[in-house]
Amino acid sequence: MAIRRIEADVVVLGGGSAGTFAAIKAKNANPKARVVVLDKGPIETSGAIGRGMDALNIVSVPGYGTPEDVVEALTKVSEGILDQDLAYTLGQGTYGVIKDLEDYTGREPGDLFPVDENGNYKCNYLHPTNKPLYLAMDGEDIKRALAREVRKLGCTVLDRTPVVRLFTEDGKVTGVFAFNIRTGQHYLISAPAVIITSGCVGKFGMPRDGYLSGIYEFPGNTGEGFSLAYHAGAELVNMECFQTNLLMKDFNGPACGYVVIPRGGYGINALGEKYWSHGYWSGDMFLAVWKEFMEGRGPVYLKLDHLPEETIQGLEKILWGTERTVRGQFHKQRNENYRCWDSVEQGMEEITLCSGHSMSGIFVNKNTETTVKGLFAAGDCAAVPQQYLPGAFVFGGIAGRAAAEYAATAKAPKLKVDVDNLWKEIRAPLDRPDGLPVDQVETKIRTKISQYITPPKSDPLMQKMLWWIERMRREDVPNIKVRDYHDMIKATEVQSIIDCAEMATKASLFRTESRWGLSHYRLAYPARDPKWDGKYCVVKKNLDTNEMELSSKDVQKYKWDYPNRLEYDYPEMKHDLGKGFTHPPNDFNDPWIVEKVDREGMDIPKRMFVKKED
Amino acid sequence: MSGCDCKKYEWVKVDKSKCDGCGNCVEFCPRDVLRLDNQGFPYMAYRDDCWYCDVCKFMCQLDAIELETVPYLIR
Ligand SMILES: Cc1cc2nc3c(=O)[nH]c(=O)nc-3n(C[C@H](O)[C@H](O)[C@H](O)COP(=O)(O)OP(=O)(O)OC[C@H]3O[C@@H](n4cnc5c(N)ncnc54)[C@H](O)[C@@H]3O)c2cc1C
Ligand code: SF4
Ligand code: SF4
């Protein structure tokens, strides 16, 4: 099959929430720009919001909050590791996003978003601030509306065609390589500007139920964006801050706290006691959950049974109507009912890397520029702390405009790629006669991630993780076997997951303190260390040596003086673990064993037999 | 797909009396799970990639497809 070559101005790598917004705004900014959108699925339904979404989790709208309030909330939950310009830009952009969404869906104020008696968008309290910054949304159809707009504007959309390589030349972006997961049709696309919007590392840790796709995030989001940016030489930050969401146990969809809490629900432990001070998903709250389990008060639940019947019915309508609609059926099968106190069991079932809910990702400035020329990033893969869906839209839009402007002035890149060899390399798992089933390799790396680096983080376990990474790269990855193109992308996914695991582990070992509650609770350093205040941990590939390099750099100077801490303490435990056991080199012979084998031979040692009485 | 390929293990079920084989569900499944079988009805060709997201049901104009249960391991 012949390769197809495309010349583009802007490539959008992932047509999810941020990617569709980026494509639309790039076309709006320059209708002549050749914009190509690539996605693993069809852009109408792929990504986190494919089946709709029920809220914009952080907004500032007239009458309720200001961009400064957004800065205050994010300063607190990021514990000071925040470029406040990013938070301010987010706050400033959300009103425009609301208007855009009404425009694309053709829906009126009061329909897609609720309005109050003054005609303002009606926000609720959620964040650890005294301002309401949460806006409910009846957003069943938003992804299809965004996709319609992308196609209407004349973008080239390559559905089911994931990007597997990103090229640079002299430190500038030159293009991408992608293939269709049904037909194997492959593409070499040259472009001076590439926007990475491929979402979080959703497939990272293994959910405890053991189902590979049974995760909170969209399972097509497997960290290619993180990995491609890394190999292009971009900086990534906060890779040590893990997302450890409190989910609806086993179902692993949102436990719906954000919908339930504003309406009077709350979290309880097995004794029926309320144990959170607030319901906002942040590291301190996850630490509180972890403590409940450690001290024997799990399982934990979301309590709804005290609410009036009409509130419960309203909640069922919202919770079973958008986002993860199979939730109702899941409850039914378990014989659960929101009118019983223990019907929504919660659990912290998996770890992921994401800046939508947490803060890991590709380093960007407020114009979404990464540290590589021509490379932009937005959404869950770009390190804007706890930006949620509004951040994907706001920064996706900024990225689209910025990339179109950059492409208009940049020279058309020359792509020097040996495509035949590259395609051979990518399809090796398909062509090799036999090997390891890719789903087993995925199971293996993800179970290792769960076992070795889930917080609280132990230094010896993290060291062992690095050993596994090395071993799997050497022994397993070169032996992956797949049966068709659909599965062939999984070989790339596994490698992205491994790259992300290495970045996450090394960053966790580099930050010699604990911060963000459970998200980076490191047993060897069980307290926040002021020496790390205002410091990022940066992961970057040295393009000369191909080594992963860790460094720290200063967070941009604060413009607003807000408290940068939520009230919590790490538990008192005996953490004095020392360095842990280091395995001696493999050719090491224990003299005691050598002497024993010499003396007793290789038979079962005599002392194992019960001596007969004479 | 590893393990049992048994059709009983498909949680996405098609009502053949309603389905006209239009392929909408196949085209819009975000995880590329579905294919049409040789009679023209959708089936779960890549069962274990399913995110139980309900999109297939949502995209079917004829109300012919349904998630009968959630995947066994999370049930
Ligand atoms: C279940 C759930 C509930 C949520 N609820 C809320 C809420 O109520 N309010 C809120 O504000 N936020 C919510 N969020 C968060 C919000 O949805 C995300 O932050 C946001 O959608 C992220 O957008 P994104 O574009 O970065 O990622 P996505 O929208 O997930 O898009 C990423 C896209 O990249 C594609 N992709 C991946 N790899 C490749 C590749 N190699 N090549 C090409 N394409 C690729 C994927 O197919 C996908 O379509 C929720 C998230 C989830 C998962
Ligand atoms: S969308 Fe409905 S009618 Fe069309 S093939 Fe799928 S199940 Fe059949
Ligand atoms: S539930 Fe979602 S992932 Fe599963 S087959 Fe249907 S559309 Fe595909």
Short mmCIF file of C-alpha atoms in Angstrom, two decimals, chain A residues 42 45 51 140 144 160 181-182 209 211 213-220 250-251 324-326 329-330 333-334 439 483-484 486 490, chain B residues 1-2 11 26-32 35 45-55 58-59 67-71 73-75:
data_model
loop_
_atom_site.label_atom_id
_atom_site.label_comp_id
_atom_site.label_asym_id
_atom_site.label_seq_id
_atom_site.Cartn_x
_atom_site.Cartn_y
_atom_site.Cartn_z
CA PRO A 42 -14.23 9.27 14.87
CA THR A 45 -17.65 10.49 19.63
CA ARG A 51 -21.06 10.65 25.15
CA GLU A 140 -25.27 15.46 25.75
CA ARG A 144 -21.04 16.04 17.81
CA ARG A 160 -9.18 6.31 13.23
CA ILE A 181 -6.23 1.34 12.29
CA ARG A 182 -8.68 -0.37 9.91
CA ASP A 209 -11.00 -5.00 38.72
CA TYR A 211 -10.36 -4.95 33.00
CA SER A 213 -10.48 -0.72 29.38
CA GLY A 214 -12.27 -0.38 32.71
CA ILE A 215 -10.84 3.02 33.47
CA TYR A 216 -11.96 6.51 34.32
CA GLU A 217 -10.37 8.21 31.32
CA PHE A 218 -11.04 7.50 27.66
CA PRO A 219 -9.01 4.32 26.95
CA GLY A 220 -7.71 5.72 23.65
CA ASP A 250 -15.22 -1.00 39.75
CA PHE A 251 -17.36 1.01 37.36
CA ARG A 324 -21.19 7.62 31.65
CA THR A 325 -24.78 6.63 31.01
CA VAL A 326 -24.38 2.95 31.86
CA GLN A 329 -27.47 -0.20 34.77
CA PHE A 330 -24.34 -0.92 36.80
CA GLN A 333 -27.02 -5.17 38.44
CA ARG A 334 -25.57 -4.79 41.91
CA ASP A 439 -2.75 -7.20 25.61
CA ARG A 483 -2.95 -9.80 14.35
CA ASP A 484 -4.15 -6.70 12.49
CA HIS A 486 -6.57 -2.38 14.88
CA LYS A 490 -1.49 -1.03 20.83
CA MET B 1 -8.79 -10.56 21.93
CA SER B 2 -7.57 -13.11 24.37
CA TRP B 11 -22.43 -7.39 26.38
CA VAL B 26 -19.78 0.48 13.83
CA GLU B 27 -18.72 3.84 12.40
CA PHE B 28 -19.18 5.81 15.60
CA CYS B 29 -17.87 3.41 18.23
CA PRO B 30 -14.96 5.48 19.56
CA ARG B 31 -12.93 2.35 20.34
CA ASP B 32 -13.47 0.62 16.98
CA ARG B 35 -17.87 -4.85 12.90
CA ALA B 45 -14.99 -7.90 17.06
CA TYR B 46 -12.69 -6.32 19.66
CA ARG B 47 -14.74 -6.94 22.76
CA ASP B 48 -12.11 -6.10 25.35
CA ASP B 49 -11.54 -2.61 23.98
CA CYS B 50 -15.08 -1.59 24.92
CA TRP B 51 -15.35 1.34 27.35
CA TYR B 52 -19.05 0.61 28.02
CA CYS B 53 -19.65 4.18 26.91
CA ASP B 54 -23.08 3.58 25.38
CA VAL B 55 -22.27 5.52 22.19
CA PHE B 58 -26.97 6.41 21.41
CA MET B 59 -26.09 6.49 17.69
CA LEU B 67 -25.56 -2.73 26.43
CA GLU B 68 -27.17 -5.71 28.04
CA THR B 69 -24.76 -5.60 30.96
CA VAL B 70 -21.51 -3.90 31.84
CA PRO B 71 -18.35 -5.99 31.18
CA LEU B 73 -14.94 -7.92 35.28
CA ILE B 74 -16.48 -4.68 36.50
CA ARG B 75 -19.89 -6.12 37.22
#
